[in-house]
Amino acid sequence: MTKSDIIEGVYERLGGFSKKEAAAIVETILDVIKEALTRGEKVKISSFGSFSVRAKRKRRGRNPKTGATLEISARRVLTFKPSQVLKSSLNP
Amino acid sequence: MTKSQLITAVAKQSGITLERAAIVVNTMFDQLVAAMKREERIEIRNFGNFVMKSYGGYTGRNPKTGEKVRVPPKRLPFFKVGLGLKHMINGK
């Protein structure tokens, strides 16, 4: 499934909008979520799951190819945690 | 940010009613769940991908009581952040 499949589904479900308008709204949804995450805010979608940004400290890593030790800089990573509702609907 | 806050923001930014914004947001997540149930890979450009992983069952232990428990097989969605969003989160 790609973004265009999602847009298609929204377009079919929602009468009175062109496909272009449906695409713009889906894009807005993604943008709003992305902006919240960029601010470091957690995004909680009930009965789906939550996206949260976690800060990782710098650490020493290794280049698996050459074996050379190098420092992995501090960074923020995004994690998704499926909700209990989603987990049980995937495992009936 | 919760789902209802997301809906409010989408309604405002897209200039549509709250009811319609709610339908679009719910339709979008319903479609993601349906794809996960079909064990289909979901690719959303500049956001990320969801991939389903299946686990076999195993016998585990209740760490508190030491009691043996059967853990049934399960499938869970995994999220991998897309490049665009990964950079956004790190302020690049």
PDB file of N, CA and C in Angstrom, chain B residues 34-65:
ATOM      1  N   ALA B  34      -6.216  -2.221   7.787  1.00  0.00           N
ATOM      2  CA  ALA B  34      -6.649  -3.255   6.843  1.00  0.00           C
ATOM      3  C   ALA B  34      -5.463  -3.827   6.085  1.00  0.00           C
ATOM      4  N   ALA B  35      -4.528  -2.970   5.682  1.00  0.00           N
ATOM      5  CA  ALA B  35      -3.337  -3.438   4.959  1.00  0.00           C
ATOM      6  C   ALA B  35      -2.477  -4.307   5.878  1.00  0.00           C
ATOM      7  N   MET B  36      -2.380  -3.918   7.143  1.00  0.00           N
ATOM      8  CA  MET B  36      -1.606  -4.709   8.103  1.00  0.00           C
ATOM      9  C   MET B  36      -2.220  -6.088   8.269  1.00  0.00           C
ATOM     10  N   LYS B  37      -3.547  -6.146   8.291  1.00  0.00           N
ATOM     11  CA  LYS B  37      -4.237  -7.435   8.425  1.00  0.00           C
ATOM     12  C   LYS B  37      -3.944  -8.329   7.228  1.00  0.00           C
ATOM     13  N   ARG B  38      -3.799  -7.729   6.060  1.00  0.00           N
ATOM     14  CA  ARG B  38      -3.460  -8.503   4.853  1.00  0.00           C
ATOM     15  C   ARG B  38      -1.970  -8.794   4.790  1.00  0.00           C
ATOM     16  N   GLU B  39      -1.234  -8.312   5.793  1.00  0.00           N
ATOM     17  CA  GLU B  39       0.223  -8.435   5.879  1.00  0.00           C
ATOM     18  C   GLU B  39       0.908  -7.766   4.699  1.00  0.00           C
ATOM     19  N   GLU B  40       0.326  -6.665   4.282  1.00  0.00           N
ATOM     20  CA  GLU B  40       0.854  -5.899   3.171  1.00  0.00           C
ATOM     21  C   GLU B  40       1.813  -4.847   3.719  1.00  0.00           C
ATOM     22  N   ARG B  41       2.846  -4.593   2.977  1.00  0.00           N
ATOM     23  CA  ARG B  41       3.803  -3.556   3.355  1.00  0.00           C
ATOM     24  C   ARG B  41       3.197  -2.190   3.030  1.00  0.00           C
ATOM     25  N   ILE B  42       3.386  -1.210   3.916  1.00  0.00           N
ATOM     26  CA  ILE B  42       2.844   0.128   3.682  1.00  0.00           C
ATOM     27  C   ILE B  42       4.002   1.096   3.494  1.00  0.00           C
ATOM     28  N   GLU B  43       3.979   1.811   2.379  1.00  0.00           N
ATOM     29  CA  GLU B  43       5.056   2.761   2.114  1.00  0.00           C
ATOM     30  C   GLU B  43       4.491   4.159   1.968  1.00  0.00           C
ATOM     31  N   ILE B  44       4.865   5.042   2.875  1.00  0.00           N
ATOM     32  CA  ILE B  44       4.433   6.436   2.775  1.00  0.00           C
ATOM     33  C   ILE B  44       5.690   7.287   2.618  1.00  0.00           C
ATOM     34  N   ARG B  45       5.867   7.806   1.427  1.00  0.00           N
ATOM     35  CA  ARG B  45       7.051   8.598   1.086  1.00  0.00           C
ATOM     36  C   ARG B  45       7.272   9.750   2.052  1.00  0.00           C
ATOM     37  N   ASN B  46       8.495   9.917   2.466  1.00  0.00           N
ATOM     38  CA  ASN B  46       8.901  10.998   3.381  1.00  0.00           C
ATOM     39  C   ASN B  46       8.294  10.873   4.772  1.00  0.00           C
ATOM     40  N   PHE B  47       7.620   9.754   5.018  1.00  0.00           N
ATOM     41  CA  PHE B  47       7.090   9.539   6.364  1.00  0.00           C
ATOM     42  C   PHE B  47       7.704   8.256   6.913  1.00  0.00           C
ATOM     43  N   GLY B  48       7.386   7.154   6.296  1.00  0.00           N
ATOM     44  CA  GLY B  48       7.997   5.900   6.729  1.00  0.00           C
ATOM     45  C   GLY B  48       7.250   4.695   6.196  1.00  0.00           C
ATOM     46  N   ASN B  49       7.748   3.520   6.554  1.00  0.00           N
ATOM     47  CA  ASN B  49       7.134   2.269   6.117  1.00  0.00           C
ATOM     48  C   ASN B  49       6.699   1.445   7.314  1.00  0.00           C
ATOM     49  N   PHE B  50       5.613   0.693   7.112  1.00  0.00           N
ATOM     50  CA  PHE B  50       5.211  -0.294   8.119  1.00  0.00           C
ATOM     51  C   PHE B  50       5.393  -1.674   7.488  1.00  0.00           C
ATOM     52  N   VAL B  51       6.036  -2.553   8.212  1.00  0.00           N
ATOM     53  CA  VAL B  51       6.216  -3.925   7.743  1.00  0.00           C
ATOM     54  C   VAL B  51       5.714  -4.864   8.828  1.00  0.00           C
ATOM     55  N   MET B  52       4.987  -5.894   8.434  1.00  0.00           N
ATOM     56  CA  MET B  52       4.493  -6.856   9.416  1.00  0.00           C
ATOM     57  C   MET B  52       5.546  -7.925   9.667  1.00  0.00           C
ATOM     58  N   LYS B  53       5.677  -8.288  10.926  1.00  0.00           N
ATOM     59  CA  LYS B  53       6.594  -9.379  11.272  1.00  0.00           C
ATOM     60  C   LYS B  53       5.812 -10.423  12.057  1.00  0.00           C
ATOM     61  N   SER B  54       6.096 -11.692  11.749  1.00  0.00           N
ATOM     62  CA  SER B  54       5.417 -12.772  12.464  1.00  0.00           C
ATOM     63  C   SER B  54       6.381 -13.447  13.413  1.00  0.00           C
ATOM     64  N   TYR B  55       5.863 -13.816  14.550  1.00  0.00           N
ATOM     65  CA  TYR B  55       6.673 -14.500  15.550  1.00  0.00           C
ATOM     66  C   TYR B  55       6.053 -15.843  15.853  1.00  0.00           C
ATOM     67  N   GLY B  56       6.876 -16.854  16.035  1.00  0.00           N
ATOM     68  CA  GLY B  56       6.350 -18.151  16.438  1.00  0.00           C
ATOM     69  C   GLY B  56       6.009 -18.120  17.914  1.00  0.00           C
ATOM     70  N   GLY B  57       5.214 -19.059  18.361  1.00  0.00           N
ATOM     71  CA  GLY B  57       4.893 -19.141  19.785  1.00  0.00           C
ATOM     72  C   GLY B  57       6.063 -19.717  20.558  1.00  0.00           C
ATOM     73  N   TYR B  58       6.113 -19.485  21.827  1.00  0.00           N
ATOM     74  CA  TYR B  58       7.172 -20.054  22.661  1.00  0.00           C
ATOM     75  C   TYR B  58       6.679 -20.168  24.093  1.00  0.00           C
ATOM     76  N   THR B  59       7.417 -20.942  24.879  1.00  0.00           N
ATOM     77  CA  THR B  59       7.059 -21.048  26.288  1.00  0.00           C
ATOM     78  C   THR B  59       7.912 -20.062  27.061  1.00  0.00           C
ATOM     79  N   GLY B  60       7.266 -19.126  27.696  1.00  0.00           N
ATOM     80  CA  GLY B  60       8.001 -18.126  28.463  1.00  0.00           C
ATOM     81  C   GLY B  60       7.762 -18.341  29.936  1.00  0.00           C
ATOM     82  N   ARG B  61       8.251 -17.432  30.720  1.00  0.00           N
ATOM     83  CA  ARG B  61       8.067 -17.531  32.152  1.00  0.00           C
ATOM     84  C   ARG B  61       7.569 -16.211  32.694  1.00  0.00           C
ATOM     85  N   ASN B  62       6.692 -16.282  33.613  1.00  0.00           N
ATOM     86  CA  ASN B  62       6.275 -15.087  34.332  1.00  0.00           C
ATOM     87  C   ASN B  62       7.440 -14.706  35.246  1.00  0.00           C
ATOM     88  N   PRO B  63       8.061 -13.548  34.976  1.00  0.00           N
ATOM     89  CA  PRO B  63       9.277 -13.204  35.722  1.00  0.00           C
ATOM     90  C   PRO B  63       9.015 -13.028  37.222  1.00  0.00           C
ATOM     91  N   LYS B  64       7.795 -12.762  37.595  1.00  0.00           N
ATOM     92  CA  LYS B  64       7.474 -12.537  39.005  1.00  0.00           C
ATOM     93  C   LYS B  64       7.323 -13.861  39.752  1.00  0.00           C
ATOM     94  N   THR B  65       6.564 -14.759  39.140  1.00  0.00           N
ATOM     95  CA  THR B  65       6.255 -16.003  39.844  1.00  0.00           C
ATOM     96  C   THR B  65       7.107 -17.179  39.367  1.00  0.00           C
TER      97      THR B  65
END
